[in-house]
CSV table of C-alpha atoms in Angstrom, one decimal:
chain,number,residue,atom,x,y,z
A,1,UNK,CA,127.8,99.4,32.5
A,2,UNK,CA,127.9,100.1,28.7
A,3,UNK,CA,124.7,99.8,26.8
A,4,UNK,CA,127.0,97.1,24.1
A,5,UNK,CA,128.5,95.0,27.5
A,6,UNK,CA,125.1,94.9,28.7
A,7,UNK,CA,123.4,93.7,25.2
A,8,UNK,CA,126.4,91.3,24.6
A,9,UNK,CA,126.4,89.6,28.4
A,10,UNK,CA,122.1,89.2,27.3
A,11,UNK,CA,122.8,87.9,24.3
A,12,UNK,CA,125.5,85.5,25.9
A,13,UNK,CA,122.8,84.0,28.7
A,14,UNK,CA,120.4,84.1,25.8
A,15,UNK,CA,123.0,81.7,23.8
A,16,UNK,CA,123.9,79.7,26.9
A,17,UNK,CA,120.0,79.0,27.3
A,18,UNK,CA,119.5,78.6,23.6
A,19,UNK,CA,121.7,75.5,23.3
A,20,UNK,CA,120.8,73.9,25.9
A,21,UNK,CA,117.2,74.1,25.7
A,22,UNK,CA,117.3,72.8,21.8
A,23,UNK,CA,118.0,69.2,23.3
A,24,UNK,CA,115.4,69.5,25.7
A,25,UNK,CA,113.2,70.7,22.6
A,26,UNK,CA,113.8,67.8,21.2
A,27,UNK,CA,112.9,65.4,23.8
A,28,UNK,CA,110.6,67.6,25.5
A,29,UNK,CA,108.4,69.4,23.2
A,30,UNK,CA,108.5,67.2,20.6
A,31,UNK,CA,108.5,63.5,22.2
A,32,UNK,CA,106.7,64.6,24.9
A,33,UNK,CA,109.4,62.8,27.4
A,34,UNK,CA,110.1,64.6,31.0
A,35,UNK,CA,113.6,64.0,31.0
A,36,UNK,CA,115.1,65.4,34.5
A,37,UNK,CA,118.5,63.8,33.4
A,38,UNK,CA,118.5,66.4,30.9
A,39,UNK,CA,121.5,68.7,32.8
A,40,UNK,CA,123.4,65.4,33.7
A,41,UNK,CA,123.9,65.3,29.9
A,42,UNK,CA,125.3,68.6,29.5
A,43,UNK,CA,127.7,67.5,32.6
A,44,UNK,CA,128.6,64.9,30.7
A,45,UNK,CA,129.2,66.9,27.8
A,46,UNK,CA,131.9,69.3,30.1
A,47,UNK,CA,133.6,66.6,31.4
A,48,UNK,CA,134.1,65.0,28.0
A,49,UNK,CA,135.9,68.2,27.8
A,50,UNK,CA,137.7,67.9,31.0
A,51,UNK,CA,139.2,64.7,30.4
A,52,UNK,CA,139.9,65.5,26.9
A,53,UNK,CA,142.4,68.5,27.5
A,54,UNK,CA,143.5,65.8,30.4
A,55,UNK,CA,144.8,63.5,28.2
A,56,UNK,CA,146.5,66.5,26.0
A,57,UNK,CA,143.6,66.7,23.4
A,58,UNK,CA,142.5,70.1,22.1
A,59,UNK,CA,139.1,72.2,22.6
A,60,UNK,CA,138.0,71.4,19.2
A,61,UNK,CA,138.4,67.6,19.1
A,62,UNK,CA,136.3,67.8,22.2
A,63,UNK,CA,133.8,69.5,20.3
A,64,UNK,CA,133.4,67.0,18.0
A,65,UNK,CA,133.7,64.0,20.3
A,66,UNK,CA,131.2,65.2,22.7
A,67,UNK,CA,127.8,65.0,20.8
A,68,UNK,CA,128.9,61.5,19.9
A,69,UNK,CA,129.5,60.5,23.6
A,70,UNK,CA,126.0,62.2,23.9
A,71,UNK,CA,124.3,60.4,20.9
A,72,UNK,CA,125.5,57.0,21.6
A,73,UNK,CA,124.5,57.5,25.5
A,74,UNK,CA,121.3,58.7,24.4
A,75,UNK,CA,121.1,55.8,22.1
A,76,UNK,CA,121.5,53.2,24.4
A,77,UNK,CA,119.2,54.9,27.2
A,78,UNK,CA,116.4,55.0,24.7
A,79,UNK,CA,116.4,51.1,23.7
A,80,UNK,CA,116.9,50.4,27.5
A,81,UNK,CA,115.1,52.5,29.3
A,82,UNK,CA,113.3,55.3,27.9
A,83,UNK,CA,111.0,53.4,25.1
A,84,UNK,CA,108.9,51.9,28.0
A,85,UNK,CA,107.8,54.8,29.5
A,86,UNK,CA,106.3,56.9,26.3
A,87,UNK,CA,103.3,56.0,27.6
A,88,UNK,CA,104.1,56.1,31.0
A,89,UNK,CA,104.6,60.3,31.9
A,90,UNK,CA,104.9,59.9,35.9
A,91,UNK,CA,107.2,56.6,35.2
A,92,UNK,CA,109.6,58.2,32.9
A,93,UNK,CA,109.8,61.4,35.5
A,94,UNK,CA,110.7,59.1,38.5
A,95,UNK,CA,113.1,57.3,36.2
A,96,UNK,CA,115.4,59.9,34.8
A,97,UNK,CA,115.1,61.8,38.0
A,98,UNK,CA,117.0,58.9,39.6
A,99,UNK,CA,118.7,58.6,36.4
A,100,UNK,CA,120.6,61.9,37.1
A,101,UNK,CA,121.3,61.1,40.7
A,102,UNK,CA,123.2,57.9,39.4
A,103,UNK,CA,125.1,60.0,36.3
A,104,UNK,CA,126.1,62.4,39.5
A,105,UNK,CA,127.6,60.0,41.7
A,106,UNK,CA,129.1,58.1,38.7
A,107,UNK,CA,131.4,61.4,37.9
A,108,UNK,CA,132.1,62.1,41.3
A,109,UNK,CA,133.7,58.2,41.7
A,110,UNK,CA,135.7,59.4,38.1
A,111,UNK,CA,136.9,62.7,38.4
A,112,UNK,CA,136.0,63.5,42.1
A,113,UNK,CA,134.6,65.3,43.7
A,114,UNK,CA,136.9,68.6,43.2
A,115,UNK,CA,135.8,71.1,40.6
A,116,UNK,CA,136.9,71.4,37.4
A,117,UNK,CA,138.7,74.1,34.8
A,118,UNK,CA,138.8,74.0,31.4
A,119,UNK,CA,140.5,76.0,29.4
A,120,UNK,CA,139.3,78.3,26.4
A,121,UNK,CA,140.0,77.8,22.7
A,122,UNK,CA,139.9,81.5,22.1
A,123,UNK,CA,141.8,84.0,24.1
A,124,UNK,CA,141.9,87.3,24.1
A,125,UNK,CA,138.7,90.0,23.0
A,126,UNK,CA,137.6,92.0,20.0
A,127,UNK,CA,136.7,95.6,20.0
A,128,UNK,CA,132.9,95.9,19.0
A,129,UNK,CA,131.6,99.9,19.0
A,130,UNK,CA,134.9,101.1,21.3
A,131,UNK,CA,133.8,97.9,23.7
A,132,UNK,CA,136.3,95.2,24.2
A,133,UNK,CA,134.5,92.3,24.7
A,134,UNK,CA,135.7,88.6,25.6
A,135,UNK,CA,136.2,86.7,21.5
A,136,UNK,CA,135.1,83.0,23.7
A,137,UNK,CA,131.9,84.8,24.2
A,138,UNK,CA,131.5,86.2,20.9
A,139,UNK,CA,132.2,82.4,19.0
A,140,UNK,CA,129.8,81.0,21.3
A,141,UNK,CA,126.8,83.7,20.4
A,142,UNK,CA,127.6,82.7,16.6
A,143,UNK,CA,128.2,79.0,17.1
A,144,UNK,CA,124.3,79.1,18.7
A,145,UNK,CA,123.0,80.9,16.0
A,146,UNK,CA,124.3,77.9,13.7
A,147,UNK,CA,122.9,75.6,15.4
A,148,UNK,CA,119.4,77.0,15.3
A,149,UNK,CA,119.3,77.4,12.3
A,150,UNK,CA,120.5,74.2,11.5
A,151,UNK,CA,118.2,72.6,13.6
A,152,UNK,CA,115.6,74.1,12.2
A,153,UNK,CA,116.7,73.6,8.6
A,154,UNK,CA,117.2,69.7,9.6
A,155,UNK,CA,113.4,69.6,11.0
A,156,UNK,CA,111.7,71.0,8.1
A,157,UNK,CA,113.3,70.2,5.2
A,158,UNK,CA,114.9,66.3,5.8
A,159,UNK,CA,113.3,63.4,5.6
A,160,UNK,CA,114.2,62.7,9.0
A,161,UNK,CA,112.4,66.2,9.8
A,162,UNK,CA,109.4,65.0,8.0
A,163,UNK,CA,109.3,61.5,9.5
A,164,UNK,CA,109.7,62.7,13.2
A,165,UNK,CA,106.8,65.5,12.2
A,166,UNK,CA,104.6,62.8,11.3
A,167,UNK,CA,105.1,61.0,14.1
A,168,UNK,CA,104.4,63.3,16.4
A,169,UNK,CA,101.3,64.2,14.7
A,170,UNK,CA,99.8,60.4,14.3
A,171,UNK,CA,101.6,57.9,15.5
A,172,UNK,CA,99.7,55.3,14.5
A,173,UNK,CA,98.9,56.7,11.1
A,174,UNK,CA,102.5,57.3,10.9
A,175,UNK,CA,103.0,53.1,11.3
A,176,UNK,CA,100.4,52.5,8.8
A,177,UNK,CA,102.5,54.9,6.1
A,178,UNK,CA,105.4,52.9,6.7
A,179,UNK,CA,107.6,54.9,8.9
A,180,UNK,CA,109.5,52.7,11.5
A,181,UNK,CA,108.2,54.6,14.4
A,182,UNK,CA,110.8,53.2,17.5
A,183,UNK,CA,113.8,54.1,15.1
A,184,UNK,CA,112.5,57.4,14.5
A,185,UNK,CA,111.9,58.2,18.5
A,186,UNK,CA,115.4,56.3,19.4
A,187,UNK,CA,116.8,58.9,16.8
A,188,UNK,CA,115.4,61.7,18.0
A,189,UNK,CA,115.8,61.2,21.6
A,190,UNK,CA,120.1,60.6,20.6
A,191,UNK,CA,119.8,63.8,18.7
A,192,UNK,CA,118.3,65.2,21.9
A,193,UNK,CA,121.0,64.2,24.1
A,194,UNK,CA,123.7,65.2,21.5
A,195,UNK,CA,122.6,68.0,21.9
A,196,UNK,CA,122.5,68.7,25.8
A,197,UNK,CA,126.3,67.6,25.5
A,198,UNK,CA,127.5,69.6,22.7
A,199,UNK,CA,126.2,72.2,25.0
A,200,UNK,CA,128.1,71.7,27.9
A,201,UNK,CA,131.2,71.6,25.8
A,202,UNK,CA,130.4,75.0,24.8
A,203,UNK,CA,129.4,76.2,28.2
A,204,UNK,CA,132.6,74.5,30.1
A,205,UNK,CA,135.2,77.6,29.6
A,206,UNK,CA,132.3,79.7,31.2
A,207,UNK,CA,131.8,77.9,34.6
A,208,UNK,CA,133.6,75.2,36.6
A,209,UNK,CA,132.8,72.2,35.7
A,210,UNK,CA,131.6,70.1,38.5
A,211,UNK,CA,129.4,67.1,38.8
A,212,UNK,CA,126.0,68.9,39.6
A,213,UNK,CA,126.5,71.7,37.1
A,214,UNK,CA,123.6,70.7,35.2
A,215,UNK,CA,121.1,71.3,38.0
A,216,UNK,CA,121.8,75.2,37.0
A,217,UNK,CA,120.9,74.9,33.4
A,218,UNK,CA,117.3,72.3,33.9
A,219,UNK,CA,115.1,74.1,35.1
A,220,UNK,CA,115.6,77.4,33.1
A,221,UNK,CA,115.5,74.8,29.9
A,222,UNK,CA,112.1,73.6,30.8
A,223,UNK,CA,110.9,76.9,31.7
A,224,UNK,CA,112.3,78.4,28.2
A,225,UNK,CA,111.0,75.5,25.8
A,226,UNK,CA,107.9,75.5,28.0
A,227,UNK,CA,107.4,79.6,27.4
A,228,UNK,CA,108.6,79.6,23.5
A,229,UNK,CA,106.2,76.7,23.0
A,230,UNK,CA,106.6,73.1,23.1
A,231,UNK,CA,108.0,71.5,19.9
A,232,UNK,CA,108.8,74.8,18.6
A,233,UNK,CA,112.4,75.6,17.2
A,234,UNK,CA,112.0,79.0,16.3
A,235,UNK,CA,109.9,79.7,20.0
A,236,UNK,CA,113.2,78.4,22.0
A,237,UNK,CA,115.4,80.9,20.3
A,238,UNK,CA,112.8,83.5,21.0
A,239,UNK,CA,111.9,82.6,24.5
A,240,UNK,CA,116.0,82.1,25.5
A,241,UNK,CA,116.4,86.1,24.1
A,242,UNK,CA,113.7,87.1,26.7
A,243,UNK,CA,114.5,84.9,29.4
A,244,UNK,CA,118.3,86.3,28.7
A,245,UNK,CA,118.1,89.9,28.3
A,246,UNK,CA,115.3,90.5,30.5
A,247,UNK,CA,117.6,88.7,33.8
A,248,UNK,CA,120.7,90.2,32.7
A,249,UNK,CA,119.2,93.7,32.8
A,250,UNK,CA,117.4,92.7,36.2
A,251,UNK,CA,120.9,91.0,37.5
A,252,UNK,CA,122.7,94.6,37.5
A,253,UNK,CA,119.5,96.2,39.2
A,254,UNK,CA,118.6,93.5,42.2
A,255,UNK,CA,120.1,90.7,43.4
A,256,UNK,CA,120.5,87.4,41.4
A,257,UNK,CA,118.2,84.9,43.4
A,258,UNK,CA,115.4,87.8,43.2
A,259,UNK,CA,115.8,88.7,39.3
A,260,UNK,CA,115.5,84.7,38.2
A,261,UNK,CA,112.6,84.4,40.6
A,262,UNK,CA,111.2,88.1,39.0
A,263,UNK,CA,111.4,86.4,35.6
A,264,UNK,CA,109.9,83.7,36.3
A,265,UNK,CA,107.0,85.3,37.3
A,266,UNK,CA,107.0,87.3,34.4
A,267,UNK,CA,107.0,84.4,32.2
A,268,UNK,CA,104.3,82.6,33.9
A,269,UNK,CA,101.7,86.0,33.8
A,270,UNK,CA,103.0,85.4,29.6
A,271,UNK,CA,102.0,81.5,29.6
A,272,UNK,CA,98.8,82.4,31.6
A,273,UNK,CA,97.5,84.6,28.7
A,274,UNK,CA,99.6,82.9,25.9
A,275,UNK,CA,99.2,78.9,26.9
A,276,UNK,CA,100.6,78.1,23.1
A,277,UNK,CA,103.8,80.0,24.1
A,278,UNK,CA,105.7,83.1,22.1
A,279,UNK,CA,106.0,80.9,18.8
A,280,UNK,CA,104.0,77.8,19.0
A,281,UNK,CA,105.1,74.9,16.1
């Protein structure tokens, strides 16, 4: 394998982990909410996709459409469901755990239970170093790094940023200073989901989109936001590039199964001597 495929295909897992642990970020290490429907909403995100090029719609409008699906899904979940359980960890773990078993079985009624292919906006590859290397691949590495940084711009530097900061600092103190604390968790838990579909737009042209594709990408989201450290922007971008490089190396060495379960372990000997993660908020 050549050293540039082998850095590209790590930083393309990294990516794929990248965005679709910033929406569990979000929710996760910043409303401290145990969302196990988290994957269903990338799903959703795909099949937005799906349905899209379907009808005779491009790629791109599906990008934009799908973190709107997302946000307004996420948006409704929150006022219904979600707000009552803040308080409530084990509740809100049983509830979107059977959340996603419903989301499942409602595609499967839609679109069946056949898989899915979409196809790619971007054909062809580009020569990088005497390496041809697939151009889909390429936009998605830079479309990532875009929405990191915009994410993390966002966070610090808006007054949304600063409201949802103080929140999760003091809630109560937040209250007392004025800042409508339901609107700023409803928002942040829409942004959230957004998120987890814009993803699964992105990742659709990789895979084949079917109605438990999320299961795939939930685990290995909790485990990266978990190692980079919770709430932390910066520590998800980090944490995906390990997680990424290290399993692709590993995946041309040993079998797949064995090199996730390798990294794993890695990864829990880091959080046993680094609890606060690579780059802790």
């Amino acid at each position: 394998m050549n050293l540039v495929s082998l850095l590209l295909n790590g930083l393309t897992l990294a990516t794929i982990l990248m965005i679709v642990a910033l929406g569990l970020a979000i929710i996760f290490g910043l409303m401290n909410v145990i969302n196990l429907a988290h994957g269903e909403f990338v799903t959703i995100g795909a099949y937005t996709l799906a349905l899209v090029q379907a009808l005779g719609g491009s790629y791109w409008l599906a990008l934009l459409l799908a973190p709107i699906v997302g946000g307004l899904l996420g948006l409704a979940l929150e006022r219904t469901l979600i707000r009552f359980l803040y308080r409530r960890p084990i509740s809100a773990i049983l509830a979107t755990w059977g959340l996603s078993l419903v989301i499942q079985q409602l595609i499967q009624l839609a679109f069946g239970a056949a898989p899915r292919r979409v196809d790619s906006p971007i054909d062809g590859s580009i020569l990088i170093l005497g390496e041809s290397y697939p151009a889909y691949r390429l936009f998605l590495i830079v479309v990532a790094a875009l929405v990191v940084a915009a994410c993390a711009i966002g966070f610090k530097y808006t007054r949304f940023g600063l409201d949802l900061r103080a929140v999760i600092q003091n809630r109560s103190v937040a209250a007392a200073m004025g800042i409508n604390t339901e609107r700023v968790y409803a928002a942040a838990f829409a942004l959230g989901v957004a998120m987890a579909a814009l993803a699964g737009v992105l990742i659709a042209p990789l895979t084949v989109v079917i109605a438990q594709m999320g299961l795939n990408y939930l685990a290995r989201s909790f485990f990266v936001v978990i190692l980079g450290g919770a709430g932390s922007i910066g520590g998800v971008a980090a944490s995906s590039v390990f997680v990424g490089g290290l399993e692709t190396v590993l995946n041309y060495q040993i079998p797949v199964t064995v090199s996730q379960a390798l990294v794993l372990v890695i990864a829990i000997l880091i959080i046993r001597f680094r609890p606060q993660g690579l780059l802790p908020a």
